[in-house]
Coordinates of C-alpha atoms in Angstrom, one line a residue:
M30 CA 24.0 2.2 -10.3
Q31 CA 25.2 1.2 -14.6
I32 CA 22.2 -1.5 -16.7
Q33 CA 24.9 -3.8 -16.8
D34 CA 24.3 -4.2 -12.4
L35 CA 21.1 -5.0 -12.7
P36 CA 19.4 -6.8 -11.0
Y37 CA 19.7 -5.1 -7.8
P38 CA 21.6 -6.7 -5.0
D39 CA 18.6 -5.4 -2.3
P40 CA 16.4 -3.4 -4.1
G41 CA 15.7 -2.1 -0.6
V42 CA 13.1 -1.6 1.7
P43 CA 10.2 1.1 -0.5
D44 CA 7.9 3.8 1.5
A45 CA 4.8 2.1 0.9
R46 CA 2.6 5.3 2.3
S47 CA 1.6 6.6 0.0
G48 CA 2.6 6.9 -4.2
P49 CA 4.6 10.2 -3.4
R50 CA 6.8 9.3 -0.9
F51 CA 7.3 5.8 -3.4
L52 CA 8.3 8.2 -6.0
W53 CA 10.5 10.2 -3.1
W54 CA 11.9 7.4 -1.7
L55 CA 12.3 6.1 -5.9
F56 CA 14.7 9.3 -6.3
R57 CA 16.6 9.3 -3.0
N58 CA 18.0 5.7 -4.1
Q59 CA 18.1 7.5 -7.1
L60 CA 20.1 9.8 -6.4
G61 CA 23.6 9.7 -7.4
G62 CA 22.1 9.3 -11.1
Q63 CA 20.2 11.5 -10.6
L64 CA 22.8 14.3 -9.8
K65 CA 24.8 13.4 -12.9
S66 CA 21.6 13.5 -15.5
L67 CA 21.4 17.0 -13.7
A68 CA 25.1 17.7 -14.4
W69 CA 24.5 16.5 -18.2
G70 CA 21.3 18.1 -18.2
L71 CA 22.7 21.6 -17.3
L72 CA 25.7 21.5 -19.6
H73 CA 23.1 21.3 -22.3
F74 CA 20.8 23.0 -22.0
A75 CA 22.9 25.9 -21.1
S76 CA 24.7 25.3 -24.3
V77 CA 21.8 26.1 -25.7
A78 CA 21.3 28.6 -24.2
A79 CA 24.4 29.8 -25.1
L80 CA 23.8 29.6 -28.4
P81 CA 21.0 33.2 -29.0
F82 CA 24.3 35.3 -27.1
C83 CA 26.7 33.6 -29.9
V84 CA 24.5 35.2 -32.8
G85 CA 24.0 38.3 -31.7
V86 CA 27.4 38.6 -30.6
A87 CA 28.4 37.9 -34.5
V88 CA 25.4 39.9 -35.9
Q89 CA 26.4 42.3 -34.0
A90 CA 30.8 41.7 -35.2
V91 CA 28.9 42.1 -38.5
V92 CA 27.0 45.6 -38.0
D93 CA 30.1 47.2 -36.3
R94 CA 32.8 45.7 -39.2
S95 CA 34.7 43.9 -35.9
G96 CA 36.7 40.8 -37.8
S97 CA 37.9 39.8 -34.6
R98 CA 34.5 39.8 -32.3
L99 CA 33.3 38.0 -35.4
A100 CA 35.8 35.5 -34.8
L101 CA 35.1 35.4 -31.0
A102 CA 31.3 34.6 -31.9
G103 CA 32.8 31.9 -34.5
G104 CA 34.6 30.6 -31.4
L105 CA 31.9 30.6 -28.9
L106 CA 29.7 29.3 -31.3
A107 CA 31.5 26.5 -31.5
L108 CA 32.3 25.7 -28.3
A109 CA 28.3 26.1 -27.5
C110 CA 27.7 23.0 -29.7
V111 CA 30.2 20.8 -28.4
G112 CA 29.2 21.3 -25.4
N113 CA 25.0 21.1 -26.8
A114 CA 26.0 17.5 -28.5
V115 CA 28.7 16.2 -25.5
G116 CA 25.8 17.2 -22.5
D117 CA 22.9 15.9 -25.3
T118 CA 24.4 12.3 -25.5
F119 CA 24.9 12.2 -22.3
L120 CA 22.1 13.8 -20.3
H121 CA 20.2 11.2 -22.6
R122 CA 22.4 8.1 -21.6
T123 CA 21.9 8.4 -18.2
A124 CA 18.4 9.5 -18.6
I125 CA 17.8 6.1 -19.7
T126 CA 20.1 4.7 -17.4
N127 CA 17.8 6.5 -14.3
W128 CA 14.9 4.7 -15.9
I129 CA 15.4 1.3 -16.5
T130 CA 17.2 1.0 -13.1
A131 CA 13.8 2.8 -11.7
A132 CA 11.7 0.7 -13.7
A133 CA 14.0 -2.4 -13.0
R134 CA 13.5 -1.2 -8.9
V135 CA 9.6 -1.4 -9.0
Q136 CA 9.7 -4.8 -11.0
Q137 CA 12.6 -6.4 -7.9
L138 CA 10.5 -5.1 -5.3
L139 CA 6.9 -6.7 -7.1
A140 CA 8.2 -9.8 -6.5
R141 CA 10.4 -10.1 -3.9
K142 CA 6.6 -9.4 -2.2
A143 CA 5.0 -11.9 -4.6
A144 CA 7.2 -14.7 -3.4
Q145 CA 6.8 -13.4 0.0
L146 CA 2.8 -13.5 0.2
G147 CA 2.5 -16.3 -2.1
S148 CA -0.7 -17.6 -2.9
A149 CA -2.5 -15.1 -0.4
L150 CA -1.4 -12.4 -2.9
T151 CA -4.0 -12.9 -5.3
R152 CA -6.6 -13.4 -2.4
R153 CA -6.0 -9.4 -1.4
V154 CA -5.2 -7.9 -5.4
A155 CA -6.8 -9.1 -8.3
A156 CA -4.3 -11.2 -11.1
G157 CA -5.6 -8.6 -13.8
E158 CA -3.7 -5.5 -11.0
V159 CA -0.9 -7.5 -9.8
V160 CA -0.2 -7.9 -14.4
A161 CA -0.9 -3.8 -14.4
V162 CA 1.1 -2.6 -11.8
S163 CA 4.3 -5.0 -12.6
T164 CA 4.5 -3.7 -16.7
G165 CA 2.3 -0.3 -18.2
D166 CA 3.1 1.0 -14.1
V167 CA 6.6 0.2 -13.9
E168 CA 7.3 1.8 -17.0
K169 CA 5.1 5.1 -16.4
I170 CA 7.2 5.5 -12.7
G171 CA 10.5 5.0 -14.5
W172 CA 8.6 7.9 -17.0
F173 CA 8.6 10.3 -13.5
V174 CA 11.9 9.2 -12.2
E175 CA 14.2 9.9 -15.3
A176 CA 12.2 13.2 -16.2
L177 CA 12.4 14.6 -12.5
S178 CA 16.4 15.5 -13.5
R179 CA 15.4 16.6 -16.8
F180 CA 13.1 18.7 -16.0
T181 CA 15.2 20.5 -13.1
A182 CA 18.3 21.7 -14.9
A183 CA 15.5 23.3 -17.4
L184 CA 13.9 24.5 -14.5
V185 CA 17.5 25.7 -13.3
T186 CA 18.4 26.5 -16.9
I187 CA 14.9 28.8 -17.5
V188 CA 16.0 30.6 -14.4
L189 CA 19.4 31.1 -15.3
V190 CA 19.1 33.4 -19.1
C191 CA 16.0 35.3 -17.5
A192 CA 18.4 36.3 -14.7
G193 CA 21.2 36.8 -17.5
L194 CA 18.8 39.0 -19.7
L195 CA 17.6 41.2 -17.1
V196 CA 21.3 42.0 -16.2
Y197 CA 22.6 41.6 -20.6
Q198 CA 19.5 45.0 -21.5
P199 CA 16.8 45.5 -18.7
A200 CA 14.4 46.9 -20.9
L201 CA 13.8 43.6 -22.6
G202 CA 15.0 41.4 -19.8
V203 CA 11.5 42.4 -17.8
V204 CA 9.6 41.3 -20.7
V205 CA 10.6 37.9 -20.7
A206 CA 11.0 37.3 -16.7
V207 CA 7.6 38.4 -16.6
G208 CA 6.3 36.1 -19.4
L209 CA 8.7 33.2 -18.9
P210 CA 6.8 32.4 -15.6
A211 CA 4.0 32.9 -16.4
L212 CA 4.2 30.7 -19.3
A213 CA 5.3 28.0 -17.0
L214 CA 1.9 28.3 -14.9
A215 CA -0.5 28.8 -17.1
V216 CA -1.4 25.1 -17.8
L217 CA -1.7 24.4 -13.7
P218 CA -5.8 24.9 -14.5
L219 CA -5.7 21.8 -16.6
L220 CA -3.4 19.2 -14.7
P221 CA -6.6 18.2 -12.4
R222 CA -8.7 17.7 -15.3
A223 CA -5.7 16.0 -17.2
T224 CA -5.1 14.1 -14.1
R225 CA -8.6 12.8 -13.5
R226 CA -9.2 11.7 -16.9
A227 CA -5.3 9.9 -17.0
D228 CA -6.4 7.8 -13.9
T229 CA -9.8 6.8 -15.4
Q230 CA -8.4 5.8 -18.5
R231 CA -5.9 4.0 -16.0
E232 CA -9.0 2.1 -14.6
K233 CA -11.2 1.1 -17.2
A234 CA -7.6 -0.2 -18.7
G235 CA -6.3 -2.3 -15.6
R236 CA -10.5 -3.8 -15.5
A237 CA -9.6 -4.8 -19.1
T238 CA -6.8 -6.5 -17.7
E239 CA -8.1 -8.3 -15.6
L240 CA -11.2 -9.3 -17.6
A241 CA -8.8 -11.0 -20.6
S242 CA -6.7 -12.5 -17.6
D243 CA -9.3 -14.6 -16.0
T244 CA -10.9 -15.3 -20.1
V245 CA -7.9 -16.7 -21.0
A246 CA -7.5 -18.4 -17.6
G247 CA -10.6 -20.0 -18.4
L248 CA -10.8 -20.1 -22.0
R249 CA -11.1 -24.2 -21.3
V250 CA -14.0 -23.9 -19.0
L251 CA -15.6 -21.5 -21.7
R252 CA -15.2 -23.3 -25.0
G253 CA -16.8 -26.2 -22.8
I254 CA -20.4 -24.5 -22.2
G255 CA -20.3 -22.3 -25.4
G256 CA -19.4 -18.7 -23.4
E257 CA -16.4 -17.5 -25.8
Q258 CA -18.4 -15.4 -27.5
L259 CA -20.2 -13.7 -23.8
F260 CA -16.8 -12.9 -23.0
L261 CA -14.9 -11.7 -26.1
D262 CA -18.4 -9.3 -26.1
R263 CA -17.8 -8.2 -22.9
Y264 CA -13.5 -7.5 -23.6
R265 CA -15.3 -5.5 -26.9
G266 CA -16.6 -3.4 -24.4
A267 CA -14.3 -2.7 -21.7
S268 CA -11.8 -1.8 -25.0
Q269 CA -14.3 0.2 -25.6
E270 CA -14.3 1.9 -23.0
V271 CA -10.4 2.6 -22.4
R272 CA -10.2 3.7 -26.1
H273 CA -13.0 6.2 -25.0
A274 CA -11.2 7.1 -21.9
A275 CA -7.6 7.3 -24.2
V276 CA -9.2 9.4 -26.5
R277 CA -10.6 12.0 -23.8
S278 CA -7.4 11.9 -21.9
A279 CA -5.2 12.4 -25.4
R280 CA -7.6 16.0 -25.2
M281 CA -6.9 17.7 -22.5
W282 CA -3.2 17.0 -23.1
S283 CA -3.0 18.3 -26.7
L284 CA -4.7 21.0 -25.5
I285 CA -1.6 21.7 -22.6
S286 CA 0.5 20.9 -25.8
A287 CA -1.6 23.6 -28.3
I288 CA -1.2 25.8 -24.9
Q289 CA 2.6 25.9 -24.3
V290 CA 2.7 26.1 -28.2
L291 CA 0.6 28.9 -28.6
L292 CA 1.2 31.1 -25.4
P293 CA 5.3 31.4 -26.4
G294 CA 4.7 32.3 -29.8
L295 CA 2.9 35.2 -28.0
L296 CA 5.5 35.5 -25.8
L297 CA 7.5 36.1 -28.6
I298 CA 5.5 38.1 -30.2
A299 CA 5.3 40.7 -28.0
V300 CA 9.5 41.1 -27.4
V301 CA 10.0 41.8 -31.4
W302 CA 7.4 45.2 -30.8
H303 CA 8.4 45.8 -27.9
G304 CA 12.3 45.6 -29.1
V305 CA 12.1 47.2 -32.3
R306 CA 10.4 50.6 -31.3
L307 CA 13.0 50.3 -28.5
A308 CA 15.5 49.8 -31.9
R309 CA 14.0 52.5 -33.2
E310 CA 14.8 54.9 -30.6
G311 CA 18.3 53.9 -30.2
R312 CA 18.2 51.9 -26.6
I313 CA 19.6 48.7 -27.5
A314 CA 21.3 47.7 -30.2
V315 CA 20.2 45.3 -33.5
G316 CA 22.5 42.5 -31.8
E317 CA 21.3 42.7 -28.3
L318 CA 17.0 42.6 -29.4
V319 CA 18.5 39.0 -32.2
T320 CA 20.4 37.9 -29.1
V321 CA 16.7 38.4 -26.6
Y322 CA 14.6 37.3 -29.4
S323 CA 17.3 34.3 -30.4
S324 CA 17.2 34.0 -25.6
V325 CA 13.3 34.0 -26.4
M326 CA 12.6 30.8 -29.0
I327 CA 15.6 29.0 -27.8
L328 CA 14.0 28.3 -24.2
T329 CA 10.7 27.2 -25.4
Y330 CA 12.5 24.1 -25.5
P331 CA 12.8 24.0 -21.5
L332 CA 10.0 25.4 -21.2
R333 CA 8.6 21.8 -22.9
H334 CA 10.0 20.2 -19.8
F335 CA 7.5 21.8 -17.4
E336 CA 4.0 19.8 -19.5
E337 CA 6.1 17.0 -19.7
I338 CA 6.8 16.7 -16.1
A339 CA 3.5 17.6 -15.8
M340 CA 1.7 15.1 -18.3
A341 CA 4.9 12.3 -16.2
Y342 CA 3.6 13.0 -12.8
S343 CA -0.7 13.0 -13.4
F344 CA 0.6 9.5 -14.7
S345 CA 3.0 8.0 -12.4
R346 CA 1.2 9.3 -9.5
P347 CA -1.4 7.7 -9.3
S348 CA 0.5 3.9 -10.7
A349 CA 3.2 4.4 -8.0
K350 CA -0.3 4.2 -6.0
R351 CA -1.2 1.0 -6.9
A352 CA 2.6 -0.2 -6.7
A353 CA 3.0 1.5 -3.0
G354 CA -1.3 -0.2 -2.2
V355 CA 0.7 -3.8 -3.4
L356 CA 4.4 -3.6 -1.8
S357 CA 1.8 -2.2 1.5
L358 CA 0.4 -5.3 1.7
Q359 CA 2.3 -7.8 5.2
R360 CA 1.9 -10.9 6.2
A361 CA 0.7 -12.1 9.1
T362 CA 3.7 -13.4 11.2
D363 CA 7.4 -11.9 10.7
T364 CA 9.0 -14.3 7.2
A365 CA 12.7 -13.3 9.6
G366 CA 11.4 -15.9 11.8
S367 CA 13.0 -15.5 15.7
R368 CA 14.1 -18.6 15.0
A369 CA 17.5 -20.4 13.5
A370 CA 17.0 -21.2 10.4
D371 CA 16.9 -25.4 11.1
V372 CA 14.4 -27.8 9.8
P373 CA 12.8 -29.6 12.5
S374 CA 10.6 -32.9 11.6
G375 CA 8.5 -34.6 13.7
D376 CA 4.7 -35.0 14.0
L377 CA 3.0 -32.1 13.0
Y378 CA 0.0 -30.5 14.7
D379 CA -2.4 -27.9 14.5
P380 CA -3.4 -26.2 17.7
Q381 CA -6.2 -24.0 16.4
T382 CA -8.0 -27.7 15.0
G383 CA -7.0 -30.3 16.9
L384 CA -5.6 -31.7 13.2
L385 CA -2.0 -33.9 14.2
A386 CA -0.9 -35.7 11.4
P387 CA 2.0 -38.6 12.9
A388 CA 5.2 -38.3 11.4
G389 CA 6.4 -40.7 8.8
R390 CA 2.6 -41.7 8.5
L391 CA -0.1 -41.3 4.9
T392 CA -3.0 -39.0 6.9
A393 CA -5.9 -37.6 5.1
V394 CA -8.4 -34.9 5.9
V395 CA -11.8 -34.9 5.3
C396 CA -13.8 -30.6 5.6
G397 CA -17.0 -30.1 4.1
D398 CA -16.2 -26.9 3.4
P399 CA -13.4 -26.1 0.8
D400 CA -12.2 -23.0 1.9
A401 CA -12.0 -23.2 5.1
A402 CA -10.0 -26.4 3.8
G403 CA -7.7 -24.5 1.6
L404 CA -6.9 -22.2 4.5
L405 CA -5.9 -24.9 6.8
A406 CA -3.7 -26.8 4.2
E407 CA -1.9 -22.8 4.0
R408 CA -1.6 -23.1 7.9
L409 CA -0.3 -26.3 7.9
G410 CA 2.7 -24.0 5.8
G411 CA 3.4 -21.4 8.4
H412 CA 3.7 -17.8 7.7
A413 CA 0.1 -17.6 7.2
S414 CA -1.4 -14.8 5.0
Q415 CA -4.2 -14.9 8.1
E416 CA -3.2 -14.3 11.7
G417 CA -3.9 -17.3 14.1
T418 CA -1.2 -20.0 16.0
S419 CA 0.9 -21.5 14.5
V420 CA 1.2 -25.5 13.4
L421 CA 4.0 -27.1 15.8
L422 CA 6.1 -29.1 13.4
G423 CA 8.2 -31.1 15.9
G424 CA 6.8 -28.8 18.7
V425 CA 8.3 -25.9 16.5
P426 CA 6.5 -23.3 15.9
L427 CA 5.9 -22.8 11.5
D428 CA 5.7 -19.1 12.2
E429 CA 8.5 -18.4 14.2
L430 CA 10.6 -20.0 12.2
P431 CA 11.9 -18.2 8.8
L432 CA 10.8 -18.3 5.6
D433 CA 12.4 -20.6 4.1
S434 CA 12.5 -23.0 6.2
A435 CA 9.5 -23.5 7.0
R436 CA 8.4 -24.4 3.1
T437 CA 12.0 -26.7 3.5
A438 CA 10.4 -28.2 6.0
V439 CA 6.2 -28.4 5.5
L440 CA 5.9 -27.9 1.4
V441 CA 1.8 -27.1 0.5
Q442 CA 0.4 -27.8 -3.0
D443 CA -2.4 -25.9 -3.3
K444 CA -5.7 -26.9 -5.0
D445 CA -5.1 -25.0 -8.7
P446 CA -1.4 -25.0 -8.9
V447 CA 0.7 -23.2 -11.5
L448 CA 2.9 -24.7 -14.1
L449 CA 5.0 -22.2 -15.3
S450 CA 6.6 -22.6 -19.7
G451 CA 9.7 -24.8 -20.4
T452 CA 10.3 -27.9 -20.4
L453 CA 9.7 -30.5 -18.0
R454 CA 13.1 -31.1 -17.2
E455 CA 12.9 -27.4 -15.8
L456 CA 10.0 -27.9 -14.4
L457 CA 10.9 -30.8 -12.4
D458 CA 14.2 -29.0 -11.4
V459 CA 13.4 -27.6 -8.0
P460 CA 14.8 -27.8 -5.0
A461 CA 14.9 -31.5 -3.0
S462 CA 16.5 -33.9 -1.1
G463 CA 18.0 -36.3 -3.6
D464 CA 16.4 -39.1 -2.7
V465 CA 13.5 -39.2 -5.1
P466 CA 14.2 -39.3 -8.9
P467 CA 12.3 -37.5 -11.1
R468 CA 11.1 -40.8 -13.1
A469 CA 10.1 -42.4 -9.7
A470 CA 7.9 -39.3 -9.0
L471 CA 6.3 -39.3 -12.8
A472 CA 6.0 -42.8 -12.5
A473 CA 4.1 -42.5 -8.8
A474 CA 2.0 -40.1 -10.2
Q475 CA 0.8 -41.7 -13.1
C476 CA 1.8 -39.2 -16.5
D477 CA 2.7 -42.0 -18.6
D478 CA 0.3 -40.4 -21.1
V479 CA 1.6 -37.6 -20.3
L480 CA 4.4 -37.5 -21.5
A481 CA 3.7 -39.1 -24.2
A482 CA 1.2 -36.6 -25.1
L483 CA 4.3 -33.9 -24.2
V484 CA 6.7 -35.3 -26.9
Q485 CA 3.3 -35.9 -29.5
G486 CA 3.2 -32.0 -29.1
S487 CA 7.5 -31.8 -29.2
L488 CA 8.4 -33.4 -32.6
E489 CA 11.7 -32.1 -31.9
A490 CA 12.3 -33.4 -28.5
A491 CA 13.3 -37.4 -28.5
D492 CA 13.6 -37.2 -24.6
P493 CA 10.0 -36.6 -23.1
M494 CA 12.0 -34.6 -20.5
D495 CA 13.6 -32.2 -23.1
A496 CA 9.7 -31.6 -23.8
R497 CA 8.1 -28.2 -23.4
I498 CA 5.1 -27.1 -21.6
T499 CA 2.8 -23.9 -22.4
E500 CA 2.0 -21.2 -20.5
R501 CA 0.7 -22.9 -17.2
G502 CA 0.6 -26.3 -18.8
R503 CA -2.4 -25.2 -21.2
S504 CA -2.4 -27.3 -23.9
L505 CA -2.8 -30.1 -21.7
S506 CA -5.7 -31.4 -19.6
G507 CA -6.2 -30.8 -15.8
G508 CA -6.2 -34.3 -14.7
Q509 CA -2.2 -33.7 -16.7
R510 CA -1.7 -30.6 -15.2
Q511 CA -2.3 -31.9 -11.5
R512 CA -0.3 -34.8 -12.3
L513 CA 2.4 -32.7 -13.5
A514 CA 2.0 -30.2 -10.5
L515 CA 1.9 -33.5 -8.5
A516 CA 5.5 -34.8 -9.8
R517 CA 7.0 -31.9 -8.8
S518 CA 5.5 -31.9 -5.1
L519 CA 7.1 -35.6 -4.9
V520 CA 10.3 -34.5 -6.9
T521 CA 10.3 -32.1 -3.7
D522 CA 11.0 -34.2 -1.2
P523 CA 10.4 -32.0 1.9
E524 CA 9.9 -33.0 5.8
A525 CA 6.0 -33.3 5.4
L526 CA 4.1 -32.3 1.9
V527 CA 0.3 -31.1 1.9
L528 CA -1.7 -31.7 -0.7
D529 CA -5.1 -29.9 -1.2
E530 CA -7.0 -32.4 -3.6
P531 CA -4.1 -33.0 -5.8
T532 CA -6.9 -35.3 -7.6
S533 CA -10.3 -34.0 -8.2
A534 CA -9.5 -33.6 -12.3
V535 CA -8.5 -37.4 -12.8
D536 CA -10.2 -40.3 -13.3
S537 CA -11.2 -43.5 -10.8
H538 CA -8.6 -45.2 -12.2
T539 CA -6.0 -43.5 -12.6
E540 CA -6.5 -41.8 -9.0
A541 CA -6.5 -45.5 -6.9
R542 CA -2.9 -45.7 -9.2
I543 CA -1.9 -42.7 -7.6
A544 CA -3.4 -43.0 -4.5
Q545 CA -0.9 -46.1 -3.6
G546 CA 2.0 -44.8 -5.9
V547 CA 2.3 -42.1 -3.3
R548 CA 1.2 -43.9 -0.7
E549 CA 4.7 -46.5 -1.2
L550 CA 7.3 -43.6 -3.0
R551 CA 6.4 -41.4 0.5
A552 CA 7.0 -44.5 2.5
G553 CA 8.1 -43.0 6.1
R554 CA 7.8 -39.0 5.1
T555 CA 5.1 -37.7 6.6
T556 CA 2.2 -36.2 4.1
V557 CA -1.6 -35.1 4.4
V558 CA -4.0 -35.4 1.6
F559 CA -7.6 -32.7 2.1
T560 CA -10.0 -35.5 0.1
S561 CA -13.1 -36.0 0.0
S562 CA -12.4 -39.3 -2.6
P563 CA -12.9 -42.6 -1.0
L564 CA -9.6 -43.9 -3.2
L565 CA -7.2 -41.5 -1.2
L566 CA -9.2 -42.5 1.8
D567 CA -9.5 -45.9 2.0
R568 CA -5.6 -45.8 1.4
A569 CA -4.0 -43.5 4.5
D570 CA -3.1 -44.6 7.4
R571 CA -5.2 -42.6 9.3
V572 CA -8.2 -40.7 8.5
V573 CA -8.7 -36.9 10.4
F574 CA -12.8 -35.4 9.8
L575 CA -13.0 -31.8 10.6
H576 CA -17.0 -30.0 11.4
E577 CA -17.3 -26.2 12.2
G578 CA -13.0 -26.4 12.3
E579 CA -12.4 -28.7 15.0
A580 CA -11.5 -32.1 15.3
V581 CA -14.4 -34.2 16.0
A582 CA -13.5 -37.9 14.0
V583 CA -10.4 -39.9 13.6
G584 CA -9.5 -43.3 12.0
A585 CA -9.4 -45.4 9.6
H586 CA -12.2 -44.8 6.6
R587 CA -14.6 -47.7 6.9
E588 CA -14.8 -46.9 10.6
L589 CA -15.4 -43.5 10.2
V590 CA -18.0 -44.4 7.5
R591 CA -20.2 -47.4 9.4
S592 CA -19.7 -44.3 12.3
E593 CA -19.7 -40.7 11.9
P594 CA -23.0 -39.6 9.8
R595 CA -22.0 -36.3 8.9
Y596 CA -18.7 -38.0 8.0
R597 CA -20.9 -40.3 5.7
A598 CA -22.9 -37.8 4.4
V599 CA -19.7 -35.7 3.1
V600 CA -17.7 -39.1 1.7
T601 CA -20.6 -40.3 -0.4
R602 CA -22.5 -36.9 -0.4
E603 CA -25.8 -36.5 0.7
T604 CA -27.8 -34.1 1.5
D605 CA -29.2 -33.5 5.3
G606 CA -32.6 -35.3 3.8
E607 CA -30.8 -38.2 2.4
A608 CA -29.0 -38.8 5.8
A609 CA -31.3 -39.8 8.0
P610 CA -34.0 -42.0 6.3
N611 CA -31.5 -43.6 3.4
G612 CA -28.5 -43.9 6.0
S613 CA -28.1 -47.9 5.8
V614 CA -29.0 -48.3 2.0
A615 CA -25.7 -45.0 2.0
L616 CA -23.8 -47.7 4.0
K617 CA -24.4 -50.5 2.1
D618 CA -23.0 -48.6 -1.5
V619 CA -20.4 -46.5 0.1
L620 CA -19.2 -50.6 1.3
Q621 CA -19.4 -51.8 -2.3
E622 CA -17.9 -49.5 -3.8
L623 CA -15.2 -49.7 -1.4
Q624 CA -14.9 -53.5 -2.2
E625 CA -15.1 -53.1 -5.8
I626 CA -11.9 -50.3 -5.5
E627 CA -10.4 -54.1 -4.7
E628 CA -10.8 -55.1 -7.1
K629 CA -9.4 -52.7 -9.5
A630 CA -6.5 -51.9 -7.6

C-alpha cells in the first residue's frame, strides 16, 4: 500500500483482544512494506558498517606503501557511500510510508467503529478519550510500526558486524562481541519505570483533553452562568499536571539517552586501550586496530535504534491498548443482519413497551423519564446499543436487517444532534428520497431567522444556501441549531422519522408553527415525536403515554389530559402534592392554555 492509494478499500478486521495483539496485527497487515523497509535498512546499515573496514584497508595500504590496495580501498569506500546514500533515502521513504499507512489504517478502523456505534460510542467512552485515541495515540502506534523494521535491520547488522570482527580480529572482536550486547541490555532495568511515567503522562493528557472538550461544548452555558473562570482554572490545573508528568517522563528518557552515550564511550576506551597493547606487542596491525575502533564507533549509530524501539513501544503499548479498547466495542445486534437489504414499510411497533405508531400518522410519545425516552428512541431505529426485543416495522424486525437498511427505513434524531461545519447546502446534502426539497424542509422547521443570521455571518454568500456554518453550529443559538437539524431530518424523508424533543429550545410561537409545518410536510409518512409540549401534543394524530416502561394510555391529547392524571402531571409539570388537591384547577389551566394556542395558530 502506497500513500497515494489511501484510504484502504477495506482496513480489515483488527485483533482488538489486547494492545500487543493489535500491534502485531498491524505489523502482519503491513508485511510487504516492512520487508521493503528491512531490505533498505540492511543496505543502509551494512554500508555504514563497511566504512570502517574500507578505512582500515586504506590505512594499512598507506603503512605498507601499496598503491593497488589503496585504490581498492578507495573504490570500496565509494561503493559503501553510494550504498549508504541509496539505502538511507529509500529506508526513510519506506519507513514514513509504513508510519502513515499504519496510522491511516487505525484512523479508518476508528471512524468505521464510530459510524457503527453511533451515539452509543460516547456513552461507553468519554468524548475526550475518543479524540485523544484518534489523534495522538494513532501517531504513537504508527511510530512503533514504522520503527520495528529499522530496529530489525540495525539488530541484524550488529550481529553480523560482531561475527565479522570475531573472524577478522579475534583478540579485539571478543571485547566488542561481549560489550555490545551489554550496552543494548543496560537500559532494560529503567524501561518499566519509564513506561509507567509515560502512561501517567498519557492518562493526565487524556483527562485534560476531555476537560477541554467538555468546556468548549458547554461554553455558551458557562458564559451564561459566569463559570468560565472556574473551568479555566480547572483546565490550567490539569495542564500543569500534564506538564509535570511530561517533565518526569522526559527526565527518565534523558537518563536512558545519557547511558546510551556513556557506555559506548567506555567501550571505545576499552577497545583502544586493549588494542594499543596488542599493537605494541605486534599481535595486530595498525590497520586492524583502526578497523575495530571505527567499527565500534560506527555501531553506536545502529545501537541508538535500541533506545528508539524501547521508547516507541513504551509509548505505543498504552496507545494500542486504548485503541483496541475502542475497537473491541460491539453493538448488541449484528449490524450485517440476517435478512435481505430491503426497506420495509408499515406500522412501527415496539413489543417491549407496547408502543404502536401507525403508518402514515403523527404519533406523539410522552414519557416522564427522559433517559428512558432516549433509550426507546434509539431502539426504534433498530440495532440498539443494548440488548432487547427488536422493534418491528411492517412486521419485520429491524435488528434482522442490515444496519444501512434499518437506517434508511427509520431515522432517529436524538436530543443533541450535531451540525458539521461547512455550507448550509452541504449540511442538507444527505441521502434523501428527493420528494422533500431543502427549501420546503427549512420552511417547515421555521428557519427564516436562521437563514438571515447565517447570511449576516457570511457576507460573501449571496445565497443563504452558501452561507457557512461553524463547527457544531457554535455561532448559532440552541434553538437555531435545533431547527437546522430538524430541517436536515425532514429533507432525508425516511419511511419513519423519530424525533426526540425536537423543539425543546424554541419559543412557544415558533414551536406551534413548527408543529403545523412538520404535520403538513410529513403527511402520509410515519412520524414519532418524543415530547411533553402541549403545542406538539395537540397537533399529533394520537398520543401514547408511557409509564414505567409500558404504554398505559393512548388517545388524543385533550382526552388524556381529562382522563389520565399521571399524563396530566407530566404535561403540566405537577408535583405529587399538587396533583390530587389541585387536579381540577390544573385541568382548567391546561384547557385554557389549549384555547390560547388555537387562537395564536
